[in-house]
PDB file of C-alpha atoms and ligand atoms in Angstrom:
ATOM      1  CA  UNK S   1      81.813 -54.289  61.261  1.00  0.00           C
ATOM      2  CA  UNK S   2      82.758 -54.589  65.289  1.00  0.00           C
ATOM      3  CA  UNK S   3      80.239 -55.672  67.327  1.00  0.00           C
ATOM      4  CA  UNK S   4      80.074 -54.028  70.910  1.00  0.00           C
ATOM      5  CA  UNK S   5      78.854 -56.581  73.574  1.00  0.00           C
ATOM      6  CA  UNK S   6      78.003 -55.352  77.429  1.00  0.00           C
ATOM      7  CA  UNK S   7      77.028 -58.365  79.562  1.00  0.00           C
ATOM      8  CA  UNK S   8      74.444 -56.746  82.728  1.00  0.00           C
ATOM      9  CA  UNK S   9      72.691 -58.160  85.125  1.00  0.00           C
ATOM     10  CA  UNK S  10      70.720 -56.104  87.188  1.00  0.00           C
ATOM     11  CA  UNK S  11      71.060 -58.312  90.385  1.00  0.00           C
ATOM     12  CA  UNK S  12      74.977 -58.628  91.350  1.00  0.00           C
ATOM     13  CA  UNK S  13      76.922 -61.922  91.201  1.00  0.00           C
ATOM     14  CA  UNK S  14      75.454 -63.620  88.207  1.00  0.00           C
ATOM     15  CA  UNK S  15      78.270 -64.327  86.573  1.00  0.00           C
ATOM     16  CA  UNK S  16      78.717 -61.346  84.151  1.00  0.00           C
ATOM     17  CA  UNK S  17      83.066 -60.751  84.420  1.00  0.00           C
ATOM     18  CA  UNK S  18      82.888 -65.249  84.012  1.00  0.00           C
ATOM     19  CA  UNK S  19      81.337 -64.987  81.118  1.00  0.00           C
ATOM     20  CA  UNK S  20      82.920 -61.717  79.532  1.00  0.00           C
ATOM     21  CA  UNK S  21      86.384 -63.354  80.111  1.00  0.00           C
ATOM     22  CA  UNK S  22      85.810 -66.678  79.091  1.00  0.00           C
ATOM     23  CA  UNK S  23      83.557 -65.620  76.004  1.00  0.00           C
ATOM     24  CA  UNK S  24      85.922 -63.399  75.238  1.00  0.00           C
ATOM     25  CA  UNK S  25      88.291 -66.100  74.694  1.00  0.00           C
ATOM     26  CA  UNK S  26      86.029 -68.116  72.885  1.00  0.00           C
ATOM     27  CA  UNK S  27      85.805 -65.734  70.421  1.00  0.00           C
ATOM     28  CA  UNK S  28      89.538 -65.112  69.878  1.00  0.00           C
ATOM     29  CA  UNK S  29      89.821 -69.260  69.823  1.00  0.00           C
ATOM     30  CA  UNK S  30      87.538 -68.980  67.120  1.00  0.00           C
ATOM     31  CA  UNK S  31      89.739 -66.515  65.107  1.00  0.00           C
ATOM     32  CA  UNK S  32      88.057 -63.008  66.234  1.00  0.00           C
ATOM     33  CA  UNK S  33      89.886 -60.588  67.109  1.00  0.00           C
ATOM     34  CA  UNK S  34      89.076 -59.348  70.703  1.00  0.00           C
ATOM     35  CA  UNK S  35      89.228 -56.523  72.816  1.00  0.00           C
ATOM     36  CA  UNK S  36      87.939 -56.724  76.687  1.00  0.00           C
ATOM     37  CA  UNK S  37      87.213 -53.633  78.576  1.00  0.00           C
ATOM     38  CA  UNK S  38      86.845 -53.955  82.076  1.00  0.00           C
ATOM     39  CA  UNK S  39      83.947 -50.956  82.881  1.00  0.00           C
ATOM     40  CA  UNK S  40      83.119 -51.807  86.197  1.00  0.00           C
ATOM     41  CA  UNK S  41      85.006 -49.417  87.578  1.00  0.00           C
ATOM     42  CA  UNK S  42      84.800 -49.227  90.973  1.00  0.00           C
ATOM     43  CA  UNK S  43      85.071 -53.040  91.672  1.00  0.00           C
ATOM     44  CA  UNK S  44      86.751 -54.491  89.082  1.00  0.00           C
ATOM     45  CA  UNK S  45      87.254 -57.798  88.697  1.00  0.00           C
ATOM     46  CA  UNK S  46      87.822 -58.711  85.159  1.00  0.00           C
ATOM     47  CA  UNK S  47      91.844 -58.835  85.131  1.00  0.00           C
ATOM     48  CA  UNK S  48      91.555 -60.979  88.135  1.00  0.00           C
ATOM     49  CA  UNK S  49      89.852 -63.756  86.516  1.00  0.00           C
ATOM     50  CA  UNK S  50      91.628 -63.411  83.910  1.00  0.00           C
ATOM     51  CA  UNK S  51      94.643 -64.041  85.830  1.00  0.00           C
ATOM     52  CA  UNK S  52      96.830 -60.810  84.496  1.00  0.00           C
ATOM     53  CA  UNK S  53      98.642 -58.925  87.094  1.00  0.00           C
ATOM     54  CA  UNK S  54      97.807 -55.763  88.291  1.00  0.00           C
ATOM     55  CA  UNK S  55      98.362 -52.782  85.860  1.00  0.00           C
ATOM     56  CA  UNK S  56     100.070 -49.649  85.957  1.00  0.00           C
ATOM     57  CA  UNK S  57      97.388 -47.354  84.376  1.00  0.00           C
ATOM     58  CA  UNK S  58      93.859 -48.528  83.873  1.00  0.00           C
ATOM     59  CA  UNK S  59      90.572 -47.273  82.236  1.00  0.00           C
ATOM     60  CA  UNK S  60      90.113 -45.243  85.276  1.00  0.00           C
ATOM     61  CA  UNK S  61      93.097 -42.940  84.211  1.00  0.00           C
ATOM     62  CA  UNK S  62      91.602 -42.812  80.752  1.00  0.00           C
ATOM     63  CA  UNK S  63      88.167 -41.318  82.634  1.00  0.00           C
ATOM     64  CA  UNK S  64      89.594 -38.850  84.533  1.00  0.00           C
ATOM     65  CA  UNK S  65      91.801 -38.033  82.013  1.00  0.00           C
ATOM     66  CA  UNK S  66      95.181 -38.615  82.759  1.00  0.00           C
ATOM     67  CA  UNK S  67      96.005 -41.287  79.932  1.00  0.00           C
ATOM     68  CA  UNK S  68      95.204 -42.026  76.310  1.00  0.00           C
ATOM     69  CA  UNK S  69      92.784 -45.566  75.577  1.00  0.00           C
ATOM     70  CA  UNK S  70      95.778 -46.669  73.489  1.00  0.00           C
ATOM     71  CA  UNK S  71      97.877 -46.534  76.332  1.00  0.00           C
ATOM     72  CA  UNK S  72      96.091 -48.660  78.862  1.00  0.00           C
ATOM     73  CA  UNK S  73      95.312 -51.822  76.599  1.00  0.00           C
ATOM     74  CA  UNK S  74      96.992 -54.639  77.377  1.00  0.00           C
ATOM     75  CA  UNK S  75      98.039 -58.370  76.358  1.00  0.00           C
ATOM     76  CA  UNK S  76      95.644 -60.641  78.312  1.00  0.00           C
ATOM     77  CA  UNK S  77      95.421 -64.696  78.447  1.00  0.00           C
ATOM     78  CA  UNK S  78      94.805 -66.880  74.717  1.00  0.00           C
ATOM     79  CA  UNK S  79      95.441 -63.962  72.561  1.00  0.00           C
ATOM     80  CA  UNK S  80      92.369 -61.302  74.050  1.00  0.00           C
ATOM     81  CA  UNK S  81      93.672 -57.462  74.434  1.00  0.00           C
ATOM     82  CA  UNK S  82      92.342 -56.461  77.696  1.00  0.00           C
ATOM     83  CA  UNK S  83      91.999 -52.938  79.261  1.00  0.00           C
ATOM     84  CA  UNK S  84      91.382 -53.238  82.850  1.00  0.00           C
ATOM     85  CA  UNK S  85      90.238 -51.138  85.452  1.00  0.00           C
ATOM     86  CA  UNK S  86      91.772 -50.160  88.582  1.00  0.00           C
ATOM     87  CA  UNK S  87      92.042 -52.660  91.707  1.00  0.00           C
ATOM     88  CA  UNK S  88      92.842 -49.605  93.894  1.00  0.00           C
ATOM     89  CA  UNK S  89      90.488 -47.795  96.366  1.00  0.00           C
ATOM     90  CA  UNK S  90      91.921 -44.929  95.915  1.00  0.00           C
ATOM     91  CA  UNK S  91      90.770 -44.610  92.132  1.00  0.00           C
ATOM     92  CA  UNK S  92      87.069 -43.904  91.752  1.00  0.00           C
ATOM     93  CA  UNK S  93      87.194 -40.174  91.939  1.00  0.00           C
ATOM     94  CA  UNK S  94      86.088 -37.624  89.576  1.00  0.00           C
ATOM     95  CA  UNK S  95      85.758 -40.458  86.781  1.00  0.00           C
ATOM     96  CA  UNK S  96      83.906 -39.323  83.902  1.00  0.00           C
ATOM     97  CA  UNK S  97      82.026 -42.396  83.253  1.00  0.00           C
ATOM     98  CA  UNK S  98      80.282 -40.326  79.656  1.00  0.00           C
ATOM     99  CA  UNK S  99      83.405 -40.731  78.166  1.00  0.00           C
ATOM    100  CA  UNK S 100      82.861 -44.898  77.510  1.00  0.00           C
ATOM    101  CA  UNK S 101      81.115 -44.781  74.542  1.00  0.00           C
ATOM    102  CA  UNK S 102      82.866 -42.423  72.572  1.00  0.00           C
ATOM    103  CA  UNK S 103      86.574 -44.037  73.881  1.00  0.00           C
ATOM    104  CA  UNK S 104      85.198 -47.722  73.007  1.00  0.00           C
ATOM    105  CA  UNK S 105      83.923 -46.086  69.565  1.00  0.00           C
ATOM    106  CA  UNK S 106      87.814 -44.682  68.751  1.00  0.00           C
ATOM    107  CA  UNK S 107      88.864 -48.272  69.252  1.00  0.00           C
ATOM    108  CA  UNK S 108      85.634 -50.149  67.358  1.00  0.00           C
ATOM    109  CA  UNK S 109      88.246 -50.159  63.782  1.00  0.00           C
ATOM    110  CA  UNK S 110      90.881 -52.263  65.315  1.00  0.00           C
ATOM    111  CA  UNK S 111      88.376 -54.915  66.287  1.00  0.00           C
ATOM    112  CA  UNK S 112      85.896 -57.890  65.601  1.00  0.00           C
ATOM    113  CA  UNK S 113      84.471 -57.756  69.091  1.00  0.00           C
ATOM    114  CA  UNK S 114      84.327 -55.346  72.083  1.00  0.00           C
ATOM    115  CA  UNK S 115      83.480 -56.598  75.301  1.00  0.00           C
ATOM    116  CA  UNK S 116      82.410 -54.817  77.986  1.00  0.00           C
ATOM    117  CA  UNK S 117      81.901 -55.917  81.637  1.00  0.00           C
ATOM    118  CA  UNK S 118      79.460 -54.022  83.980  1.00  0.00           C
ATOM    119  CA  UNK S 119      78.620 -53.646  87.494  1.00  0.00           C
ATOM    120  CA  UNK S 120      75.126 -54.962  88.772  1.00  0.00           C
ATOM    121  CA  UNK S 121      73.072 -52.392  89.165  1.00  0.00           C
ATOM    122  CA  UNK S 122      71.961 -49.237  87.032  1.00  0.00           C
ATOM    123  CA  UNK S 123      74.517 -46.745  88.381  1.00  0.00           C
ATOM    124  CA  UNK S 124      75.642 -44.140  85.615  1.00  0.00           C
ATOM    125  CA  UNK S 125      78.929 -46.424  84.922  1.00  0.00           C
ATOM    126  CA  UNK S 126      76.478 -49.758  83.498  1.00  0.00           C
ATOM    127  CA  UNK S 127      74.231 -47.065  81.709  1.00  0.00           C
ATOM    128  CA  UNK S 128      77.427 -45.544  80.384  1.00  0.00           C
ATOM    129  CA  UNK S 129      78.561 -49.215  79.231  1.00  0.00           C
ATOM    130  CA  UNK S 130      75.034 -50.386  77.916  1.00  0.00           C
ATOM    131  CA  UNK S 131      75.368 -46.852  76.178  1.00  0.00           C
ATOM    132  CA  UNK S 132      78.425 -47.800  74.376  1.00  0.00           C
ATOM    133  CA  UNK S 133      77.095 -51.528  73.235  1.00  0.00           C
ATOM    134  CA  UNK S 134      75.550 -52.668  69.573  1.00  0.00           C
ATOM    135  CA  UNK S 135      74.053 -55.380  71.849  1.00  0.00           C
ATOM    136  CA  UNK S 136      73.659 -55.904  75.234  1.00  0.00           C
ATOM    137  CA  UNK S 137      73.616 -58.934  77.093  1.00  0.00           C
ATOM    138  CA  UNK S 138      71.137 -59.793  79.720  1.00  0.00           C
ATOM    139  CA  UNK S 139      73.282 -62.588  82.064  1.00  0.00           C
ATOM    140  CA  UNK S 140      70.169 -64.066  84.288  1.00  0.00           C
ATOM    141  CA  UNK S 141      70.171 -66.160  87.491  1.00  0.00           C
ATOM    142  CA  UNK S 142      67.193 -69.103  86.928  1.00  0.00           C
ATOM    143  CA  UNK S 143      65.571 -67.257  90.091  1.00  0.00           C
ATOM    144  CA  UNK S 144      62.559 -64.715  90.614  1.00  0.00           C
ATOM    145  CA  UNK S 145      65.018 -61.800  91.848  1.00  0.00           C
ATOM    146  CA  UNK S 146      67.291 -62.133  89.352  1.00  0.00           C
ATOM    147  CA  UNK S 147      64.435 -62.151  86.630  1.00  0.00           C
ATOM    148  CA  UNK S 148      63.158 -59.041  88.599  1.00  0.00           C
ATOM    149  CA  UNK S 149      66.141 -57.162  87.998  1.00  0.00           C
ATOM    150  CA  UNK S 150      67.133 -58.041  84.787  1.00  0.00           C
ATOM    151  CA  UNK S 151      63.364 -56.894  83.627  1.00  0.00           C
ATOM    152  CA  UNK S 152      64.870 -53.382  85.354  1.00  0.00           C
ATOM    153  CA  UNK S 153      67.937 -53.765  83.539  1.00  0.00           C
ATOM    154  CA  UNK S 154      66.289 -54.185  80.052  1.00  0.00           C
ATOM    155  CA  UNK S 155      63.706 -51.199  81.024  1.00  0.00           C
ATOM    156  CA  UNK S 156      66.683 -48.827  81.613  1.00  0.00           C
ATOM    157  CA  UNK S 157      68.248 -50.549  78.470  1.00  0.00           C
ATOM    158  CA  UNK S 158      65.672 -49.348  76.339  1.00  0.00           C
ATOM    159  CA  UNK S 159      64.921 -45.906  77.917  1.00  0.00           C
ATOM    160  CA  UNK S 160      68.536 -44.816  76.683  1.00  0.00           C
ATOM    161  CA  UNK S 161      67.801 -46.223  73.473  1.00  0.00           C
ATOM    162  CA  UNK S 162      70.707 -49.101  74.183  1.00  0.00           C
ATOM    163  CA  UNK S 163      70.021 -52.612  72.558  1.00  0.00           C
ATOM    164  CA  UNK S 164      69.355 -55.255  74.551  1.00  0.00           C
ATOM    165  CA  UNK S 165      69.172 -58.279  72.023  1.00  0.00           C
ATOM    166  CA  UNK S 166      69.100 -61.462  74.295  1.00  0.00           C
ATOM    167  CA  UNK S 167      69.997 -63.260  77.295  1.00  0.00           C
ATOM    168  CA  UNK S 168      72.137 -66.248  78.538  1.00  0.00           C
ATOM    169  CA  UNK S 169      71.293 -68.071  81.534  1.00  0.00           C
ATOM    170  CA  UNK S 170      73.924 -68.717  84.075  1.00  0.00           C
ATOM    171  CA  UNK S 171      74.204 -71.072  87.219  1.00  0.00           C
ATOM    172  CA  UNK S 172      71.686 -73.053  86.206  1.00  0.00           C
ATOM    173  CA  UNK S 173      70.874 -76.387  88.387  1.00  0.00           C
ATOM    174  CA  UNK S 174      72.066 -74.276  91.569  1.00  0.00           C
ATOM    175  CA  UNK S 175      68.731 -72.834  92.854  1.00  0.00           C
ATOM    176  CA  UNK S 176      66.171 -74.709  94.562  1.00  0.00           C
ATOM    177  CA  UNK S 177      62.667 -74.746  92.249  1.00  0.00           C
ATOM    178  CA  UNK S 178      64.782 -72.936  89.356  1.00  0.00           C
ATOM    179  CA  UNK S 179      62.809 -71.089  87.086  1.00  0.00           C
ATOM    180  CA  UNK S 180      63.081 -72.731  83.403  1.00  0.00           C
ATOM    181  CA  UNK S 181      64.536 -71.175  80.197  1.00  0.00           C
ATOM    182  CA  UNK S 182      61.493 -71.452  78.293  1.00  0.00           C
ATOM    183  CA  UNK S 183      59.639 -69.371  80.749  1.00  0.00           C
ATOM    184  CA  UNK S 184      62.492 -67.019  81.255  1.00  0.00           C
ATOM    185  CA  UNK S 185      62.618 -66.400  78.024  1.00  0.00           C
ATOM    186  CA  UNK S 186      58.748 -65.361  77.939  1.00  0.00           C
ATOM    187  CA  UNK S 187      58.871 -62.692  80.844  1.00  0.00           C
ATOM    188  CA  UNK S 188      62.082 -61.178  79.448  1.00  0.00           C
ATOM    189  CA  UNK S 189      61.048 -61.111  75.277  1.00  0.00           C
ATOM    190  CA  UNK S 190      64.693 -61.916  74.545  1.00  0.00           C
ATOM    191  CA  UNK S 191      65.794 -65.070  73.058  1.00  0.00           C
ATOM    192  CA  UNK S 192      68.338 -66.806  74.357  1.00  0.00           C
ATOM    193  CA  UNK S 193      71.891 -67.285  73.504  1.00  0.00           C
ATOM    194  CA  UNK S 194      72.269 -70.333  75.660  1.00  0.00           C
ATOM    195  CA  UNK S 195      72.478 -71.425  79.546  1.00  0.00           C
ATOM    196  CA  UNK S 196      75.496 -71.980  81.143  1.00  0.00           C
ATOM    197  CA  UNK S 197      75.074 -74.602  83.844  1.00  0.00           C
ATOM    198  CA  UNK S 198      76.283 -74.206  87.909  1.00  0.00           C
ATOM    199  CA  UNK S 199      79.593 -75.919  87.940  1.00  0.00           C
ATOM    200  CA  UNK S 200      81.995 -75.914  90.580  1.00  0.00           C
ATOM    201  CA  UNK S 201      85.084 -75.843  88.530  1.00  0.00           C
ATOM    202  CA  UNK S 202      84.425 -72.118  88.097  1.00  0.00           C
ATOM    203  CA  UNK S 203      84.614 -71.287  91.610  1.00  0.00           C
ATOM    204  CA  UNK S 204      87.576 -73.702  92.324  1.00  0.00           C
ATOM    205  CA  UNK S 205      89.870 -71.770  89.850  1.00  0.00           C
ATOM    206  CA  UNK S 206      90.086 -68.964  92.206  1.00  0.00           C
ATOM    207  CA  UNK S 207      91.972 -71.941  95.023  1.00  0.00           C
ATOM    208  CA  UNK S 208      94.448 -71.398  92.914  1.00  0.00           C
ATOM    209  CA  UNK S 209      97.458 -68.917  93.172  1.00  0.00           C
ATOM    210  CA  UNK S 210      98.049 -68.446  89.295  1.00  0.00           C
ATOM    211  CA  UNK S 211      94.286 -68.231  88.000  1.00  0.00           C
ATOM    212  CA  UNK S 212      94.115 -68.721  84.590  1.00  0.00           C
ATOM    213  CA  UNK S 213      90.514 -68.406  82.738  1.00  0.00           C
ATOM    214  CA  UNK S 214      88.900 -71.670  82.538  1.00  0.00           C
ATOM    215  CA  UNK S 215      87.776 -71.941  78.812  1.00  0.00           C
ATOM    216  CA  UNK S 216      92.373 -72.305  78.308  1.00  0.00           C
ATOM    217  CA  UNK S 217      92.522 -74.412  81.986  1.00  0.00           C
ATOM    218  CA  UNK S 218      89.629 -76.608  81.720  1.00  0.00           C
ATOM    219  CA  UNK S 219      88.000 -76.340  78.196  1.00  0.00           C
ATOM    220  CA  UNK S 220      86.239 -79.664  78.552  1.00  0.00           C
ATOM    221  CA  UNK S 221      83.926 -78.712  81.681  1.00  0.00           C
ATOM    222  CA  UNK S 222      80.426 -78.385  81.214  1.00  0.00           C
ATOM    223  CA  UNK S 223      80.631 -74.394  81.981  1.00  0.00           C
ATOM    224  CA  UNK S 224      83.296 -73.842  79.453  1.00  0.00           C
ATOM    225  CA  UNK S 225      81.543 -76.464  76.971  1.00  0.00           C
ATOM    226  CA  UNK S 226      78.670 -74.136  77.138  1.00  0.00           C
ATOM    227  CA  UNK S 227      80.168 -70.639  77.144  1.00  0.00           C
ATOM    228  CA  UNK S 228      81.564 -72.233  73.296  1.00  0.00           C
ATOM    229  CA  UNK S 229      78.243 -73.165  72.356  1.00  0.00           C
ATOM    230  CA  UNK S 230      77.378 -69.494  73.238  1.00  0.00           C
ATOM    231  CA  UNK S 231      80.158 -67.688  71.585  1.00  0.00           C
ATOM    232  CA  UNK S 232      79.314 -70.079  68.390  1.00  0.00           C
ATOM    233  CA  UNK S 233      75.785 -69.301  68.405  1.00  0.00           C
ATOM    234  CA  UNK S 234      76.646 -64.833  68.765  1.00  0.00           C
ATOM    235  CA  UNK S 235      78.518 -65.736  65.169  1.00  0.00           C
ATOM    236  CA  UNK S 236      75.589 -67.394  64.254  1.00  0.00           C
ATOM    237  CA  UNK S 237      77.415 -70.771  63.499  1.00  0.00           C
ATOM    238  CA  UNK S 238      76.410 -74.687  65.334  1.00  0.00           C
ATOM    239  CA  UNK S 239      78.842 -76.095  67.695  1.00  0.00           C
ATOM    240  CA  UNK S 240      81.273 -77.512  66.181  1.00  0.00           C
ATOM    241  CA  UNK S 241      81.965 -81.115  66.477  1.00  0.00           C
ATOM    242  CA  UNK S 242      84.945 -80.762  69.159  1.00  0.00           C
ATOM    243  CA  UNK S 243      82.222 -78.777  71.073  1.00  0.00           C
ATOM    244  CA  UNK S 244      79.814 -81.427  71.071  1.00  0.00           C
ATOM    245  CA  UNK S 245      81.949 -84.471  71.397  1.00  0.00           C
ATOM    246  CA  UNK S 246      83.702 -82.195  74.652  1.00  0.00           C
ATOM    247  CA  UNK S 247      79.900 -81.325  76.077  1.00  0.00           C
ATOM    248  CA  UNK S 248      79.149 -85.088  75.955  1.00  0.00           C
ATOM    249  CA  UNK S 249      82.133 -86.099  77.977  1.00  0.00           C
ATOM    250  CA  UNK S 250      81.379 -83.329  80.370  1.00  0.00           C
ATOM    251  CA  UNK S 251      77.888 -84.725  80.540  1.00  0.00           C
ATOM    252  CA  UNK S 252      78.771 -88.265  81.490  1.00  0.00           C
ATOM    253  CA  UNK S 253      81.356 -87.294  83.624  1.00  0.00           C
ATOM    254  CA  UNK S 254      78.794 -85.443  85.904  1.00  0.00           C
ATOM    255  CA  UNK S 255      76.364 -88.546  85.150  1.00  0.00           C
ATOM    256  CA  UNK S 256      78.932 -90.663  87.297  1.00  0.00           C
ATOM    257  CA  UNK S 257      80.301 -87.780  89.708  1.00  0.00           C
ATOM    258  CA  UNK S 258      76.448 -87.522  90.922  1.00  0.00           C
ATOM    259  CA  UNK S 259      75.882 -91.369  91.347  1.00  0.00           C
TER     260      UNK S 259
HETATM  261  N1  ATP T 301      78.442 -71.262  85.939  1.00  0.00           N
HETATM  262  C1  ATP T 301      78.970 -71.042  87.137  1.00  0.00           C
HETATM  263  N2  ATP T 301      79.103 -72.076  88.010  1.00  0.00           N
HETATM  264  C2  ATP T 301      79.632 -71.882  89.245  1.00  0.00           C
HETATM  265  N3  ATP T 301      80.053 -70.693  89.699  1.00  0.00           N
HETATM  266  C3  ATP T 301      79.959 -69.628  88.861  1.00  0.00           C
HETATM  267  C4  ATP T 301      79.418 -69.746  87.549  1.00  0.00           C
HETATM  268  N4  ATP T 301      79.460 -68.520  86.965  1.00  0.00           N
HETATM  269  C5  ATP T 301      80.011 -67.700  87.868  1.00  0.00           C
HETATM  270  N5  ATP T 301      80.322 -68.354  89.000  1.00  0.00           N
HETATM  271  C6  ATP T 301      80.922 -67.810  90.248  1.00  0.00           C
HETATM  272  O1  ATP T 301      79.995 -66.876  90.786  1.00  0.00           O
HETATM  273  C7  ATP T 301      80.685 -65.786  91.380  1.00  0.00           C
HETATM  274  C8  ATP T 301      80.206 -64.491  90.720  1.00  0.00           C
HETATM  275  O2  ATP T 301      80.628 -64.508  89.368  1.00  0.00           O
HETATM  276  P1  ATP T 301      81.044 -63.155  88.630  1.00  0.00           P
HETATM  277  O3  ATP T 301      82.017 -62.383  89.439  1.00  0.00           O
HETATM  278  O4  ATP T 301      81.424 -63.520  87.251  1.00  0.00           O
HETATM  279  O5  ATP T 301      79.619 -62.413  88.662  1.00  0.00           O
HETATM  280  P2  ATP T 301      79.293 -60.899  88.311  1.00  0.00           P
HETATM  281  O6  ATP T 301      77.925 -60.869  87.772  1.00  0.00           O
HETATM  282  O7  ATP T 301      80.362 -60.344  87.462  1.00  0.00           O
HETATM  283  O8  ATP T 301      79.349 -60.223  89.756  1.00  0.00           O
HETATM  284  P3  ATP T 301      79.309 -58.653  90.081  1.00  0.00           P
HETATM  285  O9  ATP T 301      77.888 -58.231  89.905  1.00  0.00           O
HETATM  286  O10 ATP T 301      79.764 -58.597  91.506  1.00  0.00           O
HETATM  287  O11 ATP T 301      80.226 -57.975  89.142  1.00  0.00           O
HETATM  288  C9  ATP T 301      82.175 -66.045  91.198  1.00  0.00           C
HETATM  289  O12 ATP T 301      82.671 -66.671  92.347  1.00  0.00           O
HETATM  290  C10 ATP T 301      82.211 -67.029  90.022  1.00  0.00           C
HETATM  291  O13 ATP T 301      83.339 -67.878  90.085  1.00  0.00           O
HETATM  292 MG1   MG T 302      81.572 -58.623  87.752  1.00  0.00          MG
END
């Protein structure tokens, strides 16, 4: 049976398209079969960190009705299929964002996963996506605002009878007086898939003219060490040995990078 995963936020800029693309590939590493579907449509960002270049026909197409879903999926890095959405300004009009749930569901039979990636926010495109989902993902900031809107986020969730079934905790060591997991996990009522620490690696893969996703580039760093102990834990397995013997090398080596 295919599970349907949106990752939302609420609050922007928590690391939602990271963690889609990278968990994504996660997944397919550990032998599921993986579809990503970029539905932030209006700045989308998923094919960019996933390093694929730009695409003739997108999702957006598909929504307004000019293109078939079958048409617009593509081959994306370590194996994922990837539909992406359009880079161009000139693409948001008459979009008929409704039409998510019922293209995702004419895919769900060709598929162990389905990813989705939303914008922040609760425009009609993340309800849309949410809509579409068997679970959604609540991707949290260790902060009070992001808590704030991710409270929203679930609120809305639940009001279109969408699933929100847990969160992961991103960026974590980053803020000042963070806010802990424990406790995060209290005001939301979610458990927690896992937390995903800040680490710079992430942000230094964009330096880079080719990007390509960091779970394939740098599977060893603590983020990517992490986003395997997550995708391990949504198919309800422990880490595997690699993962731990990796996360304890990526442990010492920020022991020594600190001192
Ligand atoms: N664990 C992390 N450590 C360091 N930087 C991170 C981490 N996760 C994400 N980032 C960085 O934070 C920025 C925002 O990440 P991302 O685009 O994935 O967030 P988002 O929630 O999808 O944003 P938006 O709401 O705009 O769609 C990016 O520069 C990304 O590289
Ligand atoms: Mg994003």
């Amino acid at each position: 049976m295919v599970r349907i995963i949106t990752f939302a936020s609420g609050k922007g800029g928590v690391g939602k398209t990271t963690i889609a693309a990278n968990l994504g590939i996660a997944l397919k590493q550990m032998n599921e079969k993986v579809l990503l579907i970029d539905a932030d449509v209006t700045m989308a960002n998923l094919s960019l960190i996933l390093g694929m270049e730009s695409s003739p026909i997108t999702i957006n197409d598909v929504l307004r009705g000019e293109a078939n879903i079958e048409d617009v999926i593509y081959k994306g890095p370590g194996g994922v299929e990837v539909i992406p959405a359009s880079l161009s300004l000139q693409n948001f009009q008459a979009l008929d964002l409704t039409k998510i749930p019922q293209m995702v569901k004419k895919l769900s039979y060709n598929y162990d996963f389905i990813i989705l990636d939303c914008a922040a926010g609760v425009g009609e495109d993340t309800l849309s996506a949410m809509a579409a989902a068997t679970e959604v993902f609540i991707v949290i900031n260790p902060y009070s605002l992001s808590i704030a809107d991710a409270l929203k986020t679930k609120i809305m969730a639940q009001k279109i009878n969408a699933k929100p079934v847990g969160i992961i905790v991103n960026m974590v060591g980053y803020y000042k007086g963070e806010i802990k997991e424990g406790d995060i996990v209290k005001m939301m009522e979610l458990p927690s898939y896992g937390v995903i620490p800040f680490d710079e690696v992430v942000r230094e893969n964009f330096y880079y003219k080719q990007i390509v996703p960091i779970i394939i580039k740098t599977p060893g760093t603590p983020a990517s060490v992490a986003i395997k102990n997550i995708a391990s834990r949504m198919l309800g397995k422990e880490p595997t040995e690699e993962i731990k013997k990796s996360g304890f090398f990526a442990w010492l080596k920020r022991l020594f990078s600190k001192n």
